mmCIF file with all atom_site columns, C-alpha atoms in Angstrom:
data_model
loop_
_atom_site.group_PDB
_atom_site.id
_atom_site.type_symbol
_atom_site.label_atom_id
_atom_site.label_alt_id
_atom_site.label_comp_id
_atom_site.label_asym_id
_atom_site.label_entity_id
_atom_site.label_seq_id
_atom_site.pdbx_PDB_ins_code
_atom_site.Cartn_x
_atom_site.Cartn_y
_atom_site.Cartn_z
_atom_site.occupancy
_atom_site.B_iso_or_equiv
_atom_site.pdbx_formal_charge
_atom_site.auth_seq_id
_atom_site.auth_comp_id
_atom_site.auth_asym_id
_atom_site.auth_atom_id
_atom_site.pdbx_PDB_model_num
ATOM 1   C CA . MET A 1 1   ? -9.581  38.924  31.369 1.00 0.00 ? 1   MET A CA 1
ATOM 2   C CA . THR A 1 2   ? -11.721 37.191  33.952 1.00 0.00 ? 2   THR A CA 1
ATOM 3   C CA . VAL A 1 3   ? -12.070 33.451  34.571 1.00 0.00 ? 3   VAL A CA 1
ATOM 4   C CA . GLN A 1 4   ? -15.024 31.721  32.936 1.00 0.00 ? 4   GLN A CA 1
ATOM 5   C CA . LEU A 1 5   ? -16.251 28.380  34.271 1.00 0.00 ? 5   LEU A CA 1
ATOM 6   C CA . SER A 1 6   ? -17.672 25.615  32.065 1.00 0.00 ? 6   SER A CA 1
ATOM 7   C CA . THR A 1 7   ? -18.490 21.946  32.393 1.00 0.00 ? 7   THR A CA 1
ATOM 8   C CA . ARG A 1 8   ? -15.829 20.597  29.986 1.00 0.00 ? 8   ARG A CA 1
ATOM 9   C CA . PRO A 1 9   ? -13.152 21.821  27.609 1.00 0.00 ? 9   PRO A CA 1
ATOM 10  C CA . ASP A 1 10  ? -13.727 22.045  23.854 1.00 0.00 ? 10  ASP A CA 1
ATOM 11  C CA . LEU A 1 11  ? -11.423 19.215  22.838 1.00 0.00 ? 11  LEU A CA 1
ATOM 12  C CA . THR A 1 12  ? -11.534 20.132  19.146 1.00 0.00 ? 12  THR A CA 1
ATOM 13  C CA . ARG A 1 13  ? -11.240 23.924  19.416 1.00 0.00 ? 13  ARG A CA 1
ATOM 14  C CA . PRO A 1 14  ? -9.062  25.559  16.749 1.00 0.00 ? 14  PRO A CA 1
ATOM 15  C CA . GLY A 1 15  ? -5.776  27.253  17.545 1.00 0.00 ? 15  GLY A CA 1
ATOM 16  C CA . VAL A 1 16  ? -4.463  24.684  20.041 1.00 0.00 ? 16  VAL A CA 1
ATOM 17  C CA . GLY A 1 17  ? -0.764  24.203  19.437 1.00 0.00 ? 17  GLY A CA 1
ATOM 18  C CA . ALA A 1 18  ? 0.099   22.244  22.605 1.00 0.00 ? 18  ALA A CA 1
ATOM 19  C CA . VAL A 1 19  ? -1.772  20.229  25.208 1.00 0.00 ? 19  VAL A CA 1
ATOM 20  C CA . LYS A 1 20  ? -0.284  19.700  28.678 1.00 0.00 ? 20  LYS A CA 1
ATOM 21  C CA . VAL A 1 21  ? -1.409  16.752  30.804 1.00 0.00 ? 21  VAL A CA 1
ATOM 22  C CA . SER A 1 22  ? -0.250  16.058  34.355 1.00 0.00 ? 22  SER A CA 1
ATOM 23  C CA . THR A 1 23  ? -1.351  14.087  37.415 1.00 0.00 ? 23  THR A CA 1
ATOM 24  C CA . TRP A 1 24  ? -1.368  15.099  41.082 1.00 0.00 ? 24  TRP A CA 1
ATOM 25  C CA . HIS A 1 25  ? -1.534  12.401  43.730 1.00 0.00 ? 25  HIS A CA 1
ATOM 26  C CA . VAL A 1 26  ? -3.521  13.609  46.727 1.00 0.00 ? 26  VAL A CA 1
ATOM 27  C CA . GLY A 1 27  ? -4.198  10.341  48.558 1.00 0.00 ? 27  GLY A CA 1
ATOM 28  C CA . THR A 1 28  ? -7.805  10.449  49.787 1.00 0.00 ? 28  THR A CA 1
ATOM 29  C CA . PRO A 1 29  ? -11.241 11.545  48.509 1.00 0.00 ? 29  PRO A CA 1
ATOM 30  C CA . GLU A 1 30  ? -11.318 14.279  51.166 1.00 0.00 ? 30  GLU A CA 1
ATOM 31  C CA . ARG A 1 31  ? -7.971  15.711  50.044 1.00 0.00 ? 31  ARG A CA 1
ATOM 32  C CA . GLN A 1 32  ? -9.061  15.323  46.438 1.00 0.00 ? 32  GLN A CA 1
ATOM 33  C CA . GLN A 1 33  ? -12.131 17.502  47.004 1.00 0.00 ? 33  GLN A CA 1
ATOM 34  C CA . ALA A 1 34  ? -10.132 20.019  49.055 1.00 0.00 ? 34  ALA A CA 1
ATOM 35  C CA . ALA A 1 35  ? -7.579  20.294  46.245 1.00 0.00 ? 35  ALA A CA 1
ATOM 36  C CA . VAL A 1 36  ? -10.293 20.954  43.627 1.00 0.00 ? 36  VAL A CA 1
ATOM 37  C CA . GLU A 1 37  ? -11.731 23.706  45.835 1.00 0.00 ? 37  GLU A CA 1
ATOM 38  C CA . ALA A 1 38  ? -8.284  25.215  46.395 1.00 0.00 ? 38  ALA A CA 1
ATOM 39  C CA . ILE A 1 39  ? -7.575  25.213  42.642 1.00 0.00 ? 39  ILE A CA 1
ATOM 40  C CA . ALA A 1 40  ? -10.895 26.955  41.987 1.00 0.00 ? 40  ALA A CA 1
ATOM 41  C CA . ARG A 1 41  ? -10.137 29.629  44.598 1.00 0.00 ? 41  ARG A CA 1
ATOM 42  C CA . ALA A 1 42  ? -6.565  30.229  43.430 1.00 0.00 ? 42  ALA A CA 1
ATOM 43  C CA . TRP A 1 43  ? -7.658  30.750  39.836 1.00 0.00 ? 43  TRP A CA 1
ATOM 44  C CA . ARG A 1 44  ? -10.971 32.588  40.291 1.00 0.00 ? 44  ARG A CA 1
ATOM 45  C CA . ARG A 1 45  ? -9.496  35.227  42.601 1.00 0.00 ? 45  ARG A CA 1
ATOM 46  C CA . ARG A 1 46  ? -7.004  36.242  39.870 1.00 0.00 ? 46  ARG A CA 1
ATOM 47  C CA . ASP A 1 47  ? -7.399  37.458  36.322 1.00 0.00 ? 47  ASP A CA 1
ATOM 48  C CA . TRP A 1 48  ? -6.884  34.946  33.539 1.00 0.00 ? 48  TRP A CA 1
ATOM 49  C CA . PRO A 1 49  ? -3.106  34.858  33.188 1.00 0.00 ? 49  PRO A CA 1
ATOM 50  C CA . GLN A 1 50  ? -2.591  35.218  29.436 1.00 0.00 ? 50  GLN A CA 1
ATOM 51  C CA . ALA A 1 51  ? -4.203  34.833  26.036 1.00 0.00 ? 51  ALA A CA 1
ATOM 52  C CA . GLY A 1 52  ? -1.925  31.901  25.199 1.00 0.00 ? 52  GLY A CA 1
ATOM 53  C CA . LEU A 1 53  ? -3.684  29.688  27.739 1.00 0.00 ? 53  LEU A CA 1
ATOM 54  C CA . LEU A 1 54  ? -6.911  28.596  26.035 1.00 0.00 ? 54  LEU A CA 1
ATOM 55  C CA . SER A 1 55  ? -8.407  26.339  28.717 1.00 0.00 ? 55  SER A CA 1
ATOM 56  C CA . TYR A 1 56  ? -7.522  24.577  31.955 1.00 0.00 ? 56  TYR A CA 1
ATOM 57  C CA . SER A 1 57  ? -9.513  21.583  33.229 1.00 0.00 ? 57  SER A CA 1
ATOM 58  C CA . VAL A 1 58  ? -9.293  19.376  36.323 1.00 0.00 ? 58  VAL A CA 1
ATOM 59  C CA . LEU A 1 59  ? -10.706 15.870  36.640 1.00 0.00 ? 59  LEU A CA 1
ATOM 60  C CA . THR A 1 60  ? -10.961 13.643  39.729 1.00 0.00 ? 60  THR A CA 1
ATOM 61  C CA . SER A 1 61  ? -9.947  9.977   39.617 1.00 0.00 ? 61  SER A CA 1
ATOM 62  C CA . ASP A 1 62  ? -12.716 7.573   40.533 1.00 0.00 ? 62  ASP A CA 1
ATOM 63  C CA . ASP A 1 63  ? -10.562 5.950   43.240 1.00 0.00 ? 63  ASP A CA 1
ATOM 64  C CA . GLY A 1 64  ? -10.354 9.264   45.099 1.00 0.00 ? 64  GLY A CA 1
ATOM 65  C CA . THR A 1 65  ? -6.548  9.504   45.062 1.00 0.00 ? 65  THR A CA 1
ATOM 66  C CA . ALA A 1 66  ? -5.605  11.755  42.144 1.00 0.00 ? 66  ALA A CA 1
ATOM 67  C CA . LEU A 1 67  ? -6.348  14.749  39.931 1.00 0.00 ? 67  LEU A CA 1
ATOM 68  C CA . LEU A 1 68  ? -5.754  14.949  36.201 1.00 0.00 ? 68  LEU A CA 1
ATOM 69  C CA . HIS A 1 69  ? -4.887  18.355  34.738 1.00 0.00 ? 69  HIS A CA 1
ATOM 70  C CA . TYR A 1 70  ? -5.581  19.030  31.041 1.00 0.00 ? 70  TYR A CA 1
ATOM 71  C CA . SER A 1 71  ? -4.685  22.408  29.546 1.00 0.00 ? 71  SER A CA 1
ATOM 72  C CA . GLN A 1 72  ? -4.744  23.771  26.016 1.00 0.00 ? 72  GLN A CA 1
ATOM 73  C CA . TRP A 1 73  ? -2.188  26.324  24.801 1.00 0.00 ? 73  TRP A CA 1
ATOM 74  C CA . THR A 1 74  ? -1.501  28.243  21.619 1.00 0.00 ? 74  THR A CA 1
ATOM 75  C CA . GLY A 1 75  ? 2.018   26.794  21.735 1.00 0.00 ? 75  GLY A CA 1
ATOM 76  C CA . GLU A 1 76  ? 4.963   25.823  23.903 1.00 0.00 ? 76  GLU A CA 1
ATOM 77  C CA . ASP A 1 77  ? 6.146   29.434  24.238 1.00 0.00 ? 77  ASP A CA 1
ATOM 78  C CA . ALA A 1 78  ? 2.849   30.390  25.886 1.00 0.00 ? 78  ALA A CA 1
ATOM 79  C CA . TYR A 1 79  ? 3.209   27.611  28.451 1.00 0.00 ? 79  TYR A CA 1
ATOM 80  C CA . GLN A 1 80  ? 6.822   28.565  29.251 1.00 0.00 ? 80  GLN A CA 1
ATOM 81  C CA . GLU A 1 81  ? 5.780   32.183  29.806 1.00 0.00 ? 81  GLU A CA 1
ATOM 82  C CA . PHE A 1 82  ? 3.040   31.052  32.181 1.00 0.00 ? 82  PHE A CA 1
ATOM 83  C CA . PHE A 1 83  ? 5.512   28.776  34.007 1.00 0.00 ? 83  PHE A CA 1
ATOM 84  C CA . ARG A 1 84  ? 7.939   31.683  34.512 1.00 0.00 ? 84  ARG A CA 1
ATOM 85  C CA . THR A 1 85  ? 5.360   34.312  35.481 1.00 0.00 ? 85  THR A CA 1
ATOM 86  C CA . PHE A 1 86  ? 2.139   32.911  36.915 1.00 0.00 ? 86  PHE A CA 1
ATOM 87  C CA . ARG A 1 87  ? 2.447   29.262  37.964 1.00 0.00 ? 87  ARG A CA 1
ATOM 88  C CA . SER A 1 88  ? 4.199   29.560  41.343 1.00 0.00 ? 88  SER A CA 1
ATOM 89  C CA . GLU A 1 89  ? 1.739   31.923  43.035 1.00 0.00 ? 89  GLU A CA 1
ATOM 90  C CA . ARG A 1 90  ? -1.192  29.667  42.206 1.00 0.00 ? 90  ARG A CA 1
ATOM 91  C CA . ASN A 1 91  ? 0.555   26.450  43.236 1.00 0.00 ? 91  ASN A CA 1
ATOM 92  C CA . ASP A 1 92  ? 1.830   28.027  46.448 1.00 0.00 ? 92  ASP A CA 1
ATOM 93  C CA . GLU A 1 93  ? -1.722  28.923  47.459 1.00 0.00 ? 93  GLU A CA 1
ATOM 94  C CA . ILE A 1 94  ? -2.986  25.430  46.583 1.00 0.00 ? 94  ILE A CA 1
ATOM 95  C CA . ASP A 1 95  ? -0.148  23.759  48.524 1.00 0.00 ? 95  ASP A CA 1
ATOM 96  C CA . ALA A 1 96  ? -0.883  25.913  51.571 1.00 0.00 ? 96  ALA A CA 1
ATOM 97  C CA . ALA A 1 97  ? -4.468  24.672  51.571 1.00 0.00 ? 97  ALA A CA 1
ATOM 98  C CA . VAL A 1 98  ? -3.618  21.012  50.816 1.00 0.00 ? 98  VAL A CA 1
ATOM 99  C CA . PRO A 1 99  ? -0.008  20.273  51.917 1.00 0.00 ? 99  PRO A CA 1
ATOM 100 C CA . GLY A 1 100 ? 1.820   17.256  50.549 1.00 0.00 ? 100 GLY A CA 1
ATOM 101 C CA . ILE A 1 101 ? 0.445   17.082  46.992 1.00 0.00 ? 101 ILE A CA 1
ATOM 102 C CA . GLU A 1 102 ? 2.686   14.847  44.878 1.00 0.00 ? 102 GLU A CA 1
ATOM 103 C CA . ARG A 1 103 ? 3.063   16.115  41.328 1.00 0.00 ? 103 ARG A CA 1
ATOM 104 C CA . LEU A 1 104 ? 3.759   13.111  39.096 1.00 0.00 ? 104 LEU A CA 1
ATOM 105 C CA . GLY A 1 105 ? 5.090   14.793  35.997 1.00 0.00 ? 105 GLY A CA 1
ATOM 106 C CA . LEU A 1 106 ? 3.942   16.734  32.950 1.00 0.00 ? 106 LEU A CA 1
ATOM 107 C CA . ARG A 1 107 ? 3.733   15.621  29.317 1.00 0.00 ? 107 ARG A CA 1
ATOM 108 C CA . THR A 1 108 ? 3.190   17.608  26.167 1.00 0.00 ? 108 THR A CA 1
ATOM 109 C CA . TYR A 1 109 ? 0.817   16.367  23.473 1.00 0.00 ? 109 TYR A CA 1
ATOM 110 C CA . GLU A 1 110 ? -0.746  17.331  20.182 1.00 0.00 ? 110 GLU A CA 1
ATOM 111 C CA . ARG A 1 111 ? -4.316  16.272  19.448 1.00 0.00 ? 111 ARG A CA 1
ATOM 112 C CA . TYR A 1 112 ? -4.194  14.066  16.350 1.00 0.00 ? 112 TYR A CA 1
ATOM 113 C CA . ARG A 1 113 ? -7.729  12.705  15.717 1.00 0.00 ? 113 ARG A CA 1
ATOM 114 C CA . SER A 1 114 ? -11.159 12.852  17.312 1.00 0.00 ? 114 SER A CA 1
ATOM 115 C CA . GLY A 1 115 ? -14.249 10.825  16.591 1.00 0.00 ? 115 GLY A CA 1
ATOM 116 C CA . GLU A 1 116 ? -17.718 10.158  17.911 1.00 0.00 ? 116 GLU A CA 1
ATOM 117 C CA . PRO A 1 117 ? -20.670 7.969   16.880 1.00 0.00 ? 117 PRO A CA 1
ATOM 118 C CA . ALA A 1 118 ? -23.122 9.498   14.480 1.00 0.00 ? 118 ALA A CA 1
ATOM 119 C CA . SER A 1 119 ? -26.024 10.841  16.555 1.00 0.00 ? 119 SER A CA 1
ATOM 120 C CA . ASP A 1 120 ? -28.278 13.863  16.695 1.00 0.00 ? 120 ASP A CA 1
ATOM 121 C CA . ALA A 1 121 ? -28.448 13.698  20.491 1.00 0.00 ? 121 ALA A CA 1
ATOM 122 C CA . ILE A 1 122 ? -26.241 15.955  22.610 1.00 0.00 ? 122 ILE A CA 1
ATOM 123 C CA . ARG A 1 123 ? -24.825 13.899  25.462 1.00 0.00 ? 123 ARG A CA 1
ATOM 124 C CA . THR A 1 124 ? -22.883 15.239  28.424 1.00 0.00 ? 124 THR A CA 1
ATOM 125 C CA . PRO A 1 125 ? -20.038 12.988  29.569 1.00 0.00 ? 125 PRO A CA 1
ATOM 126 C CA . GLY A 1 126 ? -20.296 11.782  33.157 1.00 0.00 ? 126 GLY A CA 1
ATOM 127 C CA . CYS A 1 127 ? -16.994 9.924   32.907 1.00 0.00 ? 127 CYS A CA 1
ATOM 128 C CA . VAL A 1 128 ? -13.689 10.520  31.164 1.00 0.00 ? 128 VAL A CA 1
ATOM 129 C CA . VAL A 1 129 ? -11.501 7.464   30.536 1.00 0.00 ? 129 VAL A CA 1
ATOM 130 C CA . ILE A 1 130 ? -7.832  8.267   30.057 1.00 0.00 ? 130 ILE A CA 1
ATOM 131 C CA . VAL A 1 131 ? -6.026  5.565   28.112 1.00 0.00 ? 131 VAL A CA 1
ATOM 132 C CA . GLU A 1 132 ? -2.221  5.930   27.977 1.00 0.00 ? 132 GLU A CA 1
ATOM 133 C CA . VAL A 1 133 ? -0.390  3.695   25.501 1.00 0.00 ? 133 VAL A CA 1
ATOM 134 C CA . ASP A 1 134 ? 3.396   3.548   25.543 1.00 0.00 ? 134 ASP A CA 1
ATOM 135 C CA . PHE A 1 135 ? 5.712   2.417   22.745 1.00 0.00 ? 135 PHE A CA 1
ATOM 136 C CA . ASP A 1 136 ? 9.224   0.981   22.992 1.00 0.00 ? 136 ASP A CA 1
ATOM 137 C CA . GLY A 1 137 ? 10.856  4.011   21.385 1.00 0.00 ? 137 GLY A CA 1
ATOM 138 C CA . ALA A 1 138 ? 10.248  7.396   19.819 1.00 0.00 ? 138 ALA A CA 1
ATOM 139 C CA . ASP A 1 139 ? 8.484   7.164   16.453 1.00 0.00 ? 139 ASP A CA 1
ATOM 140 C CA . PRO A 1 140 ? 5.878   9.836   15.512 1.00 0.00 ? 140 PRO A CA 1
ATOM 141 C CA . VAL A 1 141 ? 4.866   7.878   12.391 1.00 0.00 ? 141 VAL A CA 1
ATOM 142 C CA . ARG A 1 142 ? 4.143   4.771   14.446 1.00 0.00 ? 142 ARG A CA 1
ATOM 143 C CA . GLN A 1 143 ? 2.080   6.780   16.944 1.00 0.00 ? 143 GLN A CA 1
ATOM 144 C CA . ARG A 1 144 ? -0.218  8.046   14.242 1.00 0.00 ? 144 ARG A CA 1
ATOM 145 C CA . ASP A 1 145 ? -0.420  4.728   12.423 1.00 0.00 ? 145 ASP A CA 1
ATOM 146 C CA . TRP A 1 146 ? -1.571  3.026   15.617 1.00 0.00 ? 146 TRP A CA 1
ATOM 147 C CA . VAL A 1 147 ? -4.270  5.670   16.150 1.00 0.00 ? 147 VAL A CA 1
ATOM 148 C CA . ASP A 1 148 ? -5.402  5.223   12.549 1.00 0.00 ? 148 ASP A CA 1
ATOM 149 C CA . ALA A 1 149 ? -5.617  1.480   13.249 1.00 0.00 ? 149 ALA A CA 1
ATOM 150 C CA . VAL A 1 150 ? -7.865  2.180   16.249 1.00 0.00 ? 150 VAL A CA 1
ATOM 151 C CA . PHE A 1 151 ? -10.207 4.268   14.085 1.00 0.00 ? 151 PHE A CA 1
ATOM 152 C CA . ALA A 1 152 ? -10.344 1.508   11.463 1.00 0.00 ? 152 ALA A CA 1
ATOM 153 C CA . ALA A 1 153 ? -11.275 -0.933  14.235 1.00 0.00 ? 153 ALA A CA 1
ATOM 154 C CA . LEU A 1 154 ? -13.952 1.397   15.608 1.00 0.00 ? 154 LEU A CA 1
ATOM 155 C CA . GLU A 1 155 ? -15.456 1.942   12.171 1.00 0.00 ? 155 GLU A CA 1
ATOM 156 C CA . GLY A 1 156 ? -15.562 -1.816  11.524 1.00 0.00 ? 156 GLY A CA 1
ATOM 157 C CA . ASP A 1 157 ? -16.863 -2.853  14.958 1.00 0.00 ? 157 ASP A CA 1
ATOM 158 C CA . PRO A 1 158 ? -20.174 -4.686  14.562 1.00 0.00 ? 158 PRO A CA 1
ATOM 159 C CA . ARG A 1 159 ? -21.251 -3.984  18.149 1.00 0.00 ? 159 ARG A CA 1
ATOM 160 C CA . PRO A 1 160 ? -20.036 -0.570  19.310 1.00 0.00 ? 160 PRO A CA 1
ATOM 161 C CA . HIS A 1 161 ? -21.050 0.178   22.860 1.00 0.00 ? 161 HIS A CA 1
ATOM 162 C CA . PRO A 1 162 ? -23.775 2.866   23.013 1.00 0.00 ? 162 PRO A CA 1
ATOM 163 C CA . GLY A 1 163 ? -22.297 4.489   26.151 1.00 0.00 ? 163 GLY A CA 1
ATOM 164 C CA . GLY A 1 164 ? -19.290 5.941   24.328 1.00 0.00 ? 164 GLY A CA 1
ATOM 165 C CA . ILE A 1 165 ? -19.629 9.606   23.423 1.00 0.00 ? 165 ILE A CA 1
ATOM 166 C CA . ALA A 1 166 ? -16.302 10.637  21.859 1.00 0.00 ? 166 ALA A CA 1
ATOM 167 C CA . ALA A 1 167 ? -12.621 9.711   21.633 1.00 0.00 ? 167 ALA A CA 1
ATOM 168 C CA . HIS A 1 168 ? -9.874  12.310  21.358 1.00 0.00 ? 168 HIS A CA 1
ATOM 169 C CA . PHE A 1 169 ? -6.461  10.846  20.521 1.00 0.00 ? 169 PHE A CA 1
ATOM 170 C CA . HIS A 1 170 ? -3.329  12.796  21.395 1.00 0.00 ? 170 HIS A CA 1
ATOM 171 C CA . VAL A 1 171 ? 0.291   12.003  20.469 1.00 0.00 ? 171 VAL A CA 1
ATOM 172 C CA . SER A 1 172 ? 3.118   12.980  22.794 1.00 0.00 ? 172 SER A CA 1
ATOM 173 C CA . THR A 1 173 ? 5.661   15.343  21.280 1.00 0.00 ? 173 THR A CA 1
ATOM 174 C CA . ASP A 1 174 ? 8.494   13.005  22.339 1.00 0.00 ? 174 ASP A CA 1
ATOM 175 C CA . GLY A 1 175 ? 7.087   10.291  20.049 1.00 0.00 ? 175 GLY A CA 1
ATOM 176 C CA . THR A 1 176 ? 6.661   7.611   22.717 1.00 0.00 ? 176 THR A CA 1
ATOM 177 C CA . ARG A 1 177 ? 3.017   7.757   23.930 1.00 0.00 ? 177 ARG A CA 1
ATOM 178 C CA . VAL A 1 178 ? -0.555  8.033   22.735 1.00 0.00 ? 178 VAL A CA 1
ATOM 179 C CA . LEU A 1 179 ? -3.248  9.378   25.083 1.00 0.00 ? 179 LEU A CA 1
ATOM 180 C CA . ASN A 1 180 ? -6.938  8.863   24.443 1.00 0.00 ? 180 ASN A CA 1
ATOM 181 C CA . TYR A 1 181 ? -9.244  11.293  26.223 1.00 0.00 ? 181 TYR A CA 1
ATOM 182 C CA . ALA A 1 182 ? -12.398 9.192   25.892 1.00 0.00 ? 182 ALA A CA 1
ATOM 183 C CA . GLU A 1 183 ? -15.759 10.628  26.959 1.00 0.00 ? 183 GLU A CA 1
ATOM 184 C CA . TRP A 1 184 ? -18.436 8.222   28.224 1.00 0.00 ? 184 TRP A CA 1
ATOM 185 C CA . GLU A 1 185 ? -21.958 8.650   29.514 1.00 0.00 ? 185 GLU A CA 1
ATOM 186 C CA . SER A 1 186 ? -20.999 7.122   32.853 1.00 0.00 ? 186 SER A CA 1
ATOM 187 C CA . ALA A 1 187 ? -18.429 4.929   34.592 1.00 0.00 ? 187 ALA A CA 1
ATOM 188 C CA . GLU A 1 188 ? -21.015 2.129   34.543 1.00 0.00 ? 188 GLU A CA 1
ATOM 189 C CA . ALA A 1 189 ? -21.289 2.351   30.752 1.00 0.00 ? 189 ALA A CA 1
ATOM 190 C CA . HIS A 1 190 ? -17.518 2.065   30.405 1.00 0.00 ? 190 HIS A CA 1
ATOM 191 C CA . GLN A 1 191 ? -17.402 -0.881  32.812 1.00 0.00 ? 191 GLN A CA 1
ATOM 192 C CA . ALA A 1 192 ? -20.138 -2.644  30.841 1.00 0.00 ? 192 ALA A CA 1
ATOM 193 C CA . ALA A 1 193 ? -18.102 -2.194  27.650 1.00 0.00 ? 193 ALA A CA 1
ATOM 194 C CA . LEU A 1 194 ? -15.032 -3.704  29.328 1.00 0.00 ? 194 LEU A CA 1
ATOM 195 C CA . GLU A 1 195 ? -17.072 -6.694  30.504 1.00 0.00 ? 195 GLU A CA 1
ATOM 196 C CA . ALA A 1 196 ? -18.581 -7.393  27.069 1.00 0.00 ? 196 ALA A CA 1
ATOM 197 C CA . PRO A 1 197 ? -17.064 -10.193 24.930 1.00 0.00 ? 197 PRO A CA 1
ATOM 198 C CA . GLY A 1 198 ? -13.646 -9.178  23.633 1.00 0.00 ? 198 GLY A CA 1
ATOM 199 C CA . ASP A 1 199 ? -10.302 -8.042  24.988 1.00 0.00 ? 199 ASP A CA 1
ATOM 200 C CA . GLY A 1 200 ? -11.212 -4.672  26.519 1.00 0.00 ? 200 GLY A CA 1
ATOM 201 C CA . VAL A 1 201 ? -13.382 -2.201  24.605 1.00 0.00 ? 201 VAL A CA 1
ATOM 202 C CA . GLY A 1 202 ? -13.919 -3.716  21.172 1.00 0.00 ? 202 GLY A CA 1
ATOM 203 C CA . SER A 1 203 ? -15.309 -6.825  19.484 1.00 0.00 ? 203 SER A CA 1
ATOM 204 C CA . HIS A 1 204 ? -13.398 -9.883  18.230 1.00 0.00 ? 204 HIS A CA 1
ATOM 205 C CA . THR A 1 205 ? -12.323 -8.547  14.836 1.00 0.00 ? 205 THR A CA 1
ATOM 206 C CA . GLU A 1 206 ? -9.131  -8.593  12.781 1.00 0.00 ? 206 GLU A CA 1
ATOM 207 C CA . GLN A 1 207 ? -8.903  -4.801  13.106 1.00 0.00 ? 207 GLN A CA 1
ATOM 208 C CA . TRP A 1 208 ? -9.002  -4.933  16.887 1.00 0.00 ? 208 TRP A CA 1
ATOM 209 C CA . GLU A 1 209 ? -6.488  -7.788  16.863 1.00 0.00 ? 209 GLU A CA 1
ATOM 210 C CA . ARG A 1 210 ? -4.078  -5.526  14.961 1.00 0.00 ? 210 ARG A CA 1
ATOM 211 C CA . VAL A 1 211 ? -4.585  -2.714  17.471 1.00 0.00 ? 211 VAL A CA 1
ATOM 212 C CA . GLN A 1 212 ? -4.001  -4.979  20.494 1.00 0.00 ? 212 GLN A CA 1
ATOM 213 C CA . HIS A 1 213 ? -0.899  -6.675  19.075 1.00 0.00 ? 213 HIS A CA 1
ATOM 214 C CA . TYR A 1 214 ? 0.641   -3.777  17.204 1.00 0.00 ? 214 TYR A CA 1
ATOM 215 C CA . PRO A 1 215 ? 4.466   -4.080  17.002 1.00 0.00 ? 215 PRO A CA 1
ATOM 216 C CA . GLY A 1 216 ? 6.286   -1.953  19.536 1.00 0.00 ? 216 GLY A CA 1
ATOM 217 C CA . LEU A 1 217 ? 3.544   -1.601  22.150 1.00 0.00 ? 217 LEU A CA 1
ATOM 218 C CA . ALA A 1 218 ? 5.228   -1.471  25.554 1.00 0.00 ? 218 ALA A CA 1
ATOM 219 C CA . GLY A 1 219 ? 2.250   -1.148  27.900 1.00 0.00 ? 219 GLY A CA 1
ATOM 220 C CA . SER A 1 220 ? -0.955  0.728   28.657 1.00 0.00 ? 220 SER A CA 1
ATOM 221 C CA . ARG A 1 221 ? -2.955  2.168   31.526 1.00 0.00 ? 221 ARG A CA 1
ATOM 222 C CA . VAL A 1 222 ? -6.655  2.911   31.831 1.00 0.00 ? 222 VAL A CA 1
ATOM 223 C CA . THR A 1 223 ? -7.943  5.332   34.498 1.00 0.00 ? 223 THR A CA 1
ATOM 224 C CA . ARG A 1 224 ? -11.467 6.630   34.973 1.00 0.00 ? 224 ARG A CA 1
ATOM 225 C CA . TYR A 1 225 ? -12.061 10.251  35.941 1.00 0.00 ? 225 TYR A CA 1
ATOM 226 C CA . THR A 1 226 ? -15.005 12.547  36.587 1.00 0.00 ? 226 THR A CA 1
ATOM 227 C CA . PRO A 1 227 ? -14.943 16.101  35.183 1.00 0.00 ? 227 PRO A CA 1
ATOM 228 C CA . ALA A 1 228 ? -14.633 18.526  38.106 1.00 0.00 ? 228 ALA A CA 1
ATOM 229 C CA . LEU A 1 229 ? -13.639 21.974  36.862 1.00 0.00 ? 229 LEU A CA 1
ATOM 230 C CA . SER A 1 230 ? -13.013 23.592  33.486 1.00 0.00 ? 230 SER A CA 1
ATOM 231 C CA . MET A 1 231 ? -11.922 27.212  33.024 1.00 0.00 ? 231 MET A CA 1
ATOM 232 C CA . SER A 1 232 ? -11.190 29.547  30.172 1.00 0.00 ? 232 SER A CA 1
ATOM 233 C CA . ALA A 1 233 ? -10.833 33.292  29.613 1.00 0.00 ? 233 ALA A CA 1
ATOM 234 C CA . GLY A 1 234 ? -13.968 35.378  30.039 1.00 0.00 ? 234 GLY A CA 1
ATOM 235 C CA . VAL A 1 235 ? -14.651 38.906  28.878 1.00 0.00 ? 235 VAL A CA 1
#
């Protein structure tokens, strides 16, 4: 199978049993761009490694220091086979082109819920906002209940920001984190939503109050990225 390039992954595609998310720290915008180019070369000059890898996408942080990697797999076994058989040769080539990349860890998620405003227009995201929410212990039920609370708040928001395109909520398999892969029209649209009245994205409502003060929340991080490269198996 060859490598097929696209602009973004299909976040709701069927058959995804595991999602892997990791961050590479590269330090500067120049190294960031060089790393994206090295990744593209390392993957495009080889056949697609296996059917169990459904897609692999790379995003660049807006501060120029990092890359986010988002990959979809049929299941954990498929990832472990790739790790044993195909990962090293690709990473070795990338490291030779951009020495000193700091790999900051890898987490496994399942996509739980996705949503987007009702609209007939097809909008291409110019910005992806990654929201990572940590809890004070492992509790899969609590993860999902918090996500459900977010959706209730979104549905009851009297002033949703028009720049939001879609939100894709993932729960970590260790029960401790929720990740929202939020697609926006632009970084400026997301910034405008943050600066609107309220505590972050969302109006002053009881539903948002419950989300923001949910028992067990231990912290959160918000990072803006730009889609750079998305690959899947071609024919």
